[in-house]
GROMACS .gro file of C-alpha atoms in nm:
model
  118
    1UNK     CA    1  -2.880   1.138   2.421
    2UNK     CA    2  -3.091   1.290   2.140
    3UNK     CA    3  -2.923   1.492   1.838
    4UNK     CA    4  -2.566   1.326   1.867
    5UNK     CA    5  -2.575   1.172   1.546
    6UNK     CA    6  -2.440   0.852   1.532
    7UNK     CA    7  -2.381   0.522   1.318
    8UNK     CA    8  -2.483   0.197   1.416
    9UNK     CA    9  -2.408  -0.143   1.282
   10UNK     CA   10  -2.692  -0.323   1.366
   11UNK     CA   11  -2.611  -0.673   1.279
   12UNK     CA   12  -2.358  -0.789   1.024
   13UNK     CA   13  -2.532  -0.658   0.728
   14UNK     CA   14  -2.698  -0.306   0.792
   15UNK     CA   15  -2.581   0.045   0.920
   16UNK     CA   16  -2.828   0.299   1.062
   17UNK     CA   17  -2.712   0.662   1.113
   18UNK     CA   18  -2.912   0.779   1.455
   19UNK     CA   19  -2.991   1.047   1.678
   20UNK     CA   20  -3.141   0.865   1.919
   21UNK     CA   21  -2.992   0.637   2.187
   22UNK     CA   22  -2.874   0.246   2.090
   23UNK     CA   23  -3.198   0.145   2.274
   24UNK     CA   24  -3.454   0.345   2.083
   25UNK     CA   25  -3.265   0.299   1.815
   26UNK     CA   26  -3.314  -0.047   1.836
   27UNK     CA   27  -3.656  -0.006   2.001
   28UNK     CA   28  -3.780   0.141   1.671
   29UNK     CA   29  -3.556  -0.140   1.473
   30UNK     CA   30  -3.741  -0.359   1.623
   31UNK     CA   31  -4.065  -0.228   1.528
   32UNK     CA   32  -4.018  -0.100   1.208
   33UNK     CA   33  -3.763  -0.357   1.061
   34UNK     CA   34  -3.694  -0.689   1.209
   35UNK     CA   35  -3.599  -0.817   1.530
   36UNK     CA   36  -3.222  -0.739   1.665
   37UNK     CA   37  -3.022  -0.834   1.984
   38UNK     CA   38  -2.909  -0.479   2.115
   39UNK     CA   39  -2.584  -0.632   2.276
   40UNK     CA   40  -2.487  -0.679   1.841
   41UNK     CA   41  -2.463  -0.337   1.795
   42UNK     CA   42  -2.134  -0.137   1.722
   43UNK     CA   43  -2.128   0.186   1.777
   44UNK     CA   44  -1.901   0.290   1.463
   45UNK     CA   45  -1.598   0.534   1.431
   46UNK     CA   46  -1.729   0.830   1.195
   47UNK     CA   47  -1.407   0.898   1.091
   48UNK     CA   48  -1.267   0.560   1.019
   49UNK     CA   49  -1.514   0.398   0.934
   50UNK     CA   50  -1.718   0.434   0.559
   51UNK     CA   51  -1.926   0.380   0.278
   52UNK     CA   52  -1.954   0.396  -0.070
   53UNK     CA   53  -2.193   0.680  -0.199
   54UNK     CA   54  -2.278   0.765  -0.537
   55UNK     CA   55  -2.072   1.048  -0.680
   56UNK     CA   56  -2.186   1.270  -1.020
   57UNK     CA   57  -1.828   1.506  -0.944
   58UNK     CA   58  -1.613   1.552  -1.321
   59UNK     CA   59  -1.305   1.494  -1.118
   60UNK     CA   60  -1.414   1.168  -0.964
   61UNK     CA   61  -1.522   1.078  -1.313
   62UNK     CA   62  -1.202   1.216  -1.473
   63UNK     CA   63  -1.008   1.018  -1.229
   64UNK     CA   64  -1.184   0.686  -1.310
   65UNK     CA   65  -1.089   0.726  -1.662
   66UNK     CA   66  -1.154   0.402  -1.905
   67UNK     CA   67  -1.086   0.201  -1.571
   68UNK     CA   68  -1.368   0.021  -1.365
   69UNK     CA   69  -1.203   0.099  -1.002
   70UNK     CA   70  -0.925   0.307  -0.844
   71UNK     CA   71  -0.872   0.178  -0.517
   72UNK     CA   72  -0.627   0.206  -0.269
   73UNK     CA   73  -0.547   0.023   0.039
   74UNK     CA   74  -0.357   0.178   0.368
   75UNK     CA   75  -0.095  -0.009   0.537
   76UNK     CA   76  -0.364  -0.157   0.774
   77UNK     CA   77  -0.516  -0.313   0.481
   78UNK     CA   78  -0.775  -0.075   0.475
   79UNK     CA   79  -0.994   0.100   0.239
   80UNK     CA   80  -0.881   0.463   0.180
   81UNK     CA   81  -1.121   0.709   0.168
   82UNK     CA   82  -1.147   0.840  -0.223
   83UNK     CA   83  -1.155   0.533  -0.383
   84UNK     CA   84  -1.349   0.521  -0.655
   85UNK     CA   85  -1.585   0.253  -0.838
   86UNK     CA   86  -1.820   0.179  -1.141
   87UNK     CA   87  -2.104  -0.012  -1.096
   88UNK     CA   88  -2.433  -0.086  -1.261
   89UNK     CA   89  -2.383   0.246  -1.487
   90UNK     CA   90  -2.311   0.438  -1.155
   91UNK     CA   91  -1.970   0.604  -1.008
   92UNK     CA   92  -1.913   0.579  -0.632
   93UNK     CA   93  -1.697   0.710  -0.410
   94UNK     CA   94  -1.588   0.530  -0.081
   95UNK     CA   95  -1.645   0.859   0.199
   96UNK     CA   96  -1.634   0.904   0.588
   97UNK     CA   97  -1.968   0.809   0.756
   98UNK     CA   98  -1.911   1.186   0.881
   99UNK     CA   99  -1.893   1.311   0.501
  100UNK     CA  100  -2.216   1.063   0.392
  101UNK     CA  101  -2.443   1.189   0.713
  102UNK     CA  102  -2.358   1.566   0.618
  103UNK     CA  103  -2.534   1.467   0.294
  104UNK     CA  104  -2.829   1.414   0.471
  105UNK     CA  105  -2.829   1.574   0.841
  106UNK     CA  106  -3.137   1.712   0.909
  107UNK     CA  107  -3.329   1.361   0.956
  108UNK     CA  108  -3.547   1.241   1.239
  109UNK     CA  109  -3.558   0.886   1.223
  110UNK     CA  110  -3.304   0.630   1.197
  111UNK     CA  111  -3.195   0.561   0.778
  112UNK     CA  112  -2.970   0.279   0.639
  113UNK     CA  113  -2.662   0.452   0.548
  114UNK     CA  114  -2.500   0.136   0.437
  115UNK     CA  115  -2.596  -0.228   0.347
  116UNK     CA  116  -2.457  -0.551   0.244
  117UNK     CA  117  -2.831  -0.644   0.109
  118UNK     CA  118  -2.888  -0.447  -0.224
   0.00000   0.00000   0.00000
C-alpha cells in the first residue's frame, strides 16, 4: 500500500524510510542501489526503534555540557530515546524513526534514514 510510510532495514547495514510496498521498495533497491534478498528485510517498529539525527537545539547542547555523551540505557538494555552525542564537531540526538521521518515527510522515493556505512 502506497503513502503508509514505513522503515525498512534492508540488510544489516542500511534503513530506508518508504511509502511504497517491501517489493517496490526493494524493486527500486535493486535498481538504484545494489542487489538485496527481499526475504532480509525487517519491517521496523517506528516507535521503538531509532536513530541518531543531528540536533542544533540549546537545550540538547546545554545538556551535553563539557561531556562527549549522555546516554542512557532502559532495563532491556536499550537505547533511550534523548540520548545525546558529540561527534566530528556535531551534536546528535538518538530520536524515534516516527520523530526523524516527520523531519522529512513529504518524500517520494525511498531515503536512507539510517546507516552503519558513513
Amino acid at each position: 500500500m502506497r503513502n503508509e510510510i514505513k522503515v525498512l532495514k534492508m540488510n544489516d547495514y542500511e534503513w530506508y524510510a518508504t511509502k511504497w510496498s517491501i517489493e517496490e521498495t526493494n524493486k527500486w533497491y535493486k535498481e538504484n542501489i545494489a542487489e538485496n534478498d527481499i526475504e532480509d528485510i525487517v519491517i521496523c517498529n517506528l516507535d521503538k526503534h531509532g536513530v541518531w539525527c543531528p540536533t542544533e537545539d540549546e537545550k540538547d547542547i546545554e545538556k551535553l555540557k563539557d561531556t562527549d555523551k549522555v546516554i542512557r540505557i532502559d532495563d532491556e538494555h536499550k537505547l533511550m530515546f534523548g540520548n545525546l552525542i558529540k561527534m566530528d564537531g556535531a551534536v546528535y540526538k538518538y530520536i524515534s524513526l516516527r520523530e526523524a521521518i516527520l523531519k522529512n515527510a513529504d518524500f517520494r522515493e525511498p531515503y536512507c534514514i539510517a546507516s552503519t556505512e558513513w
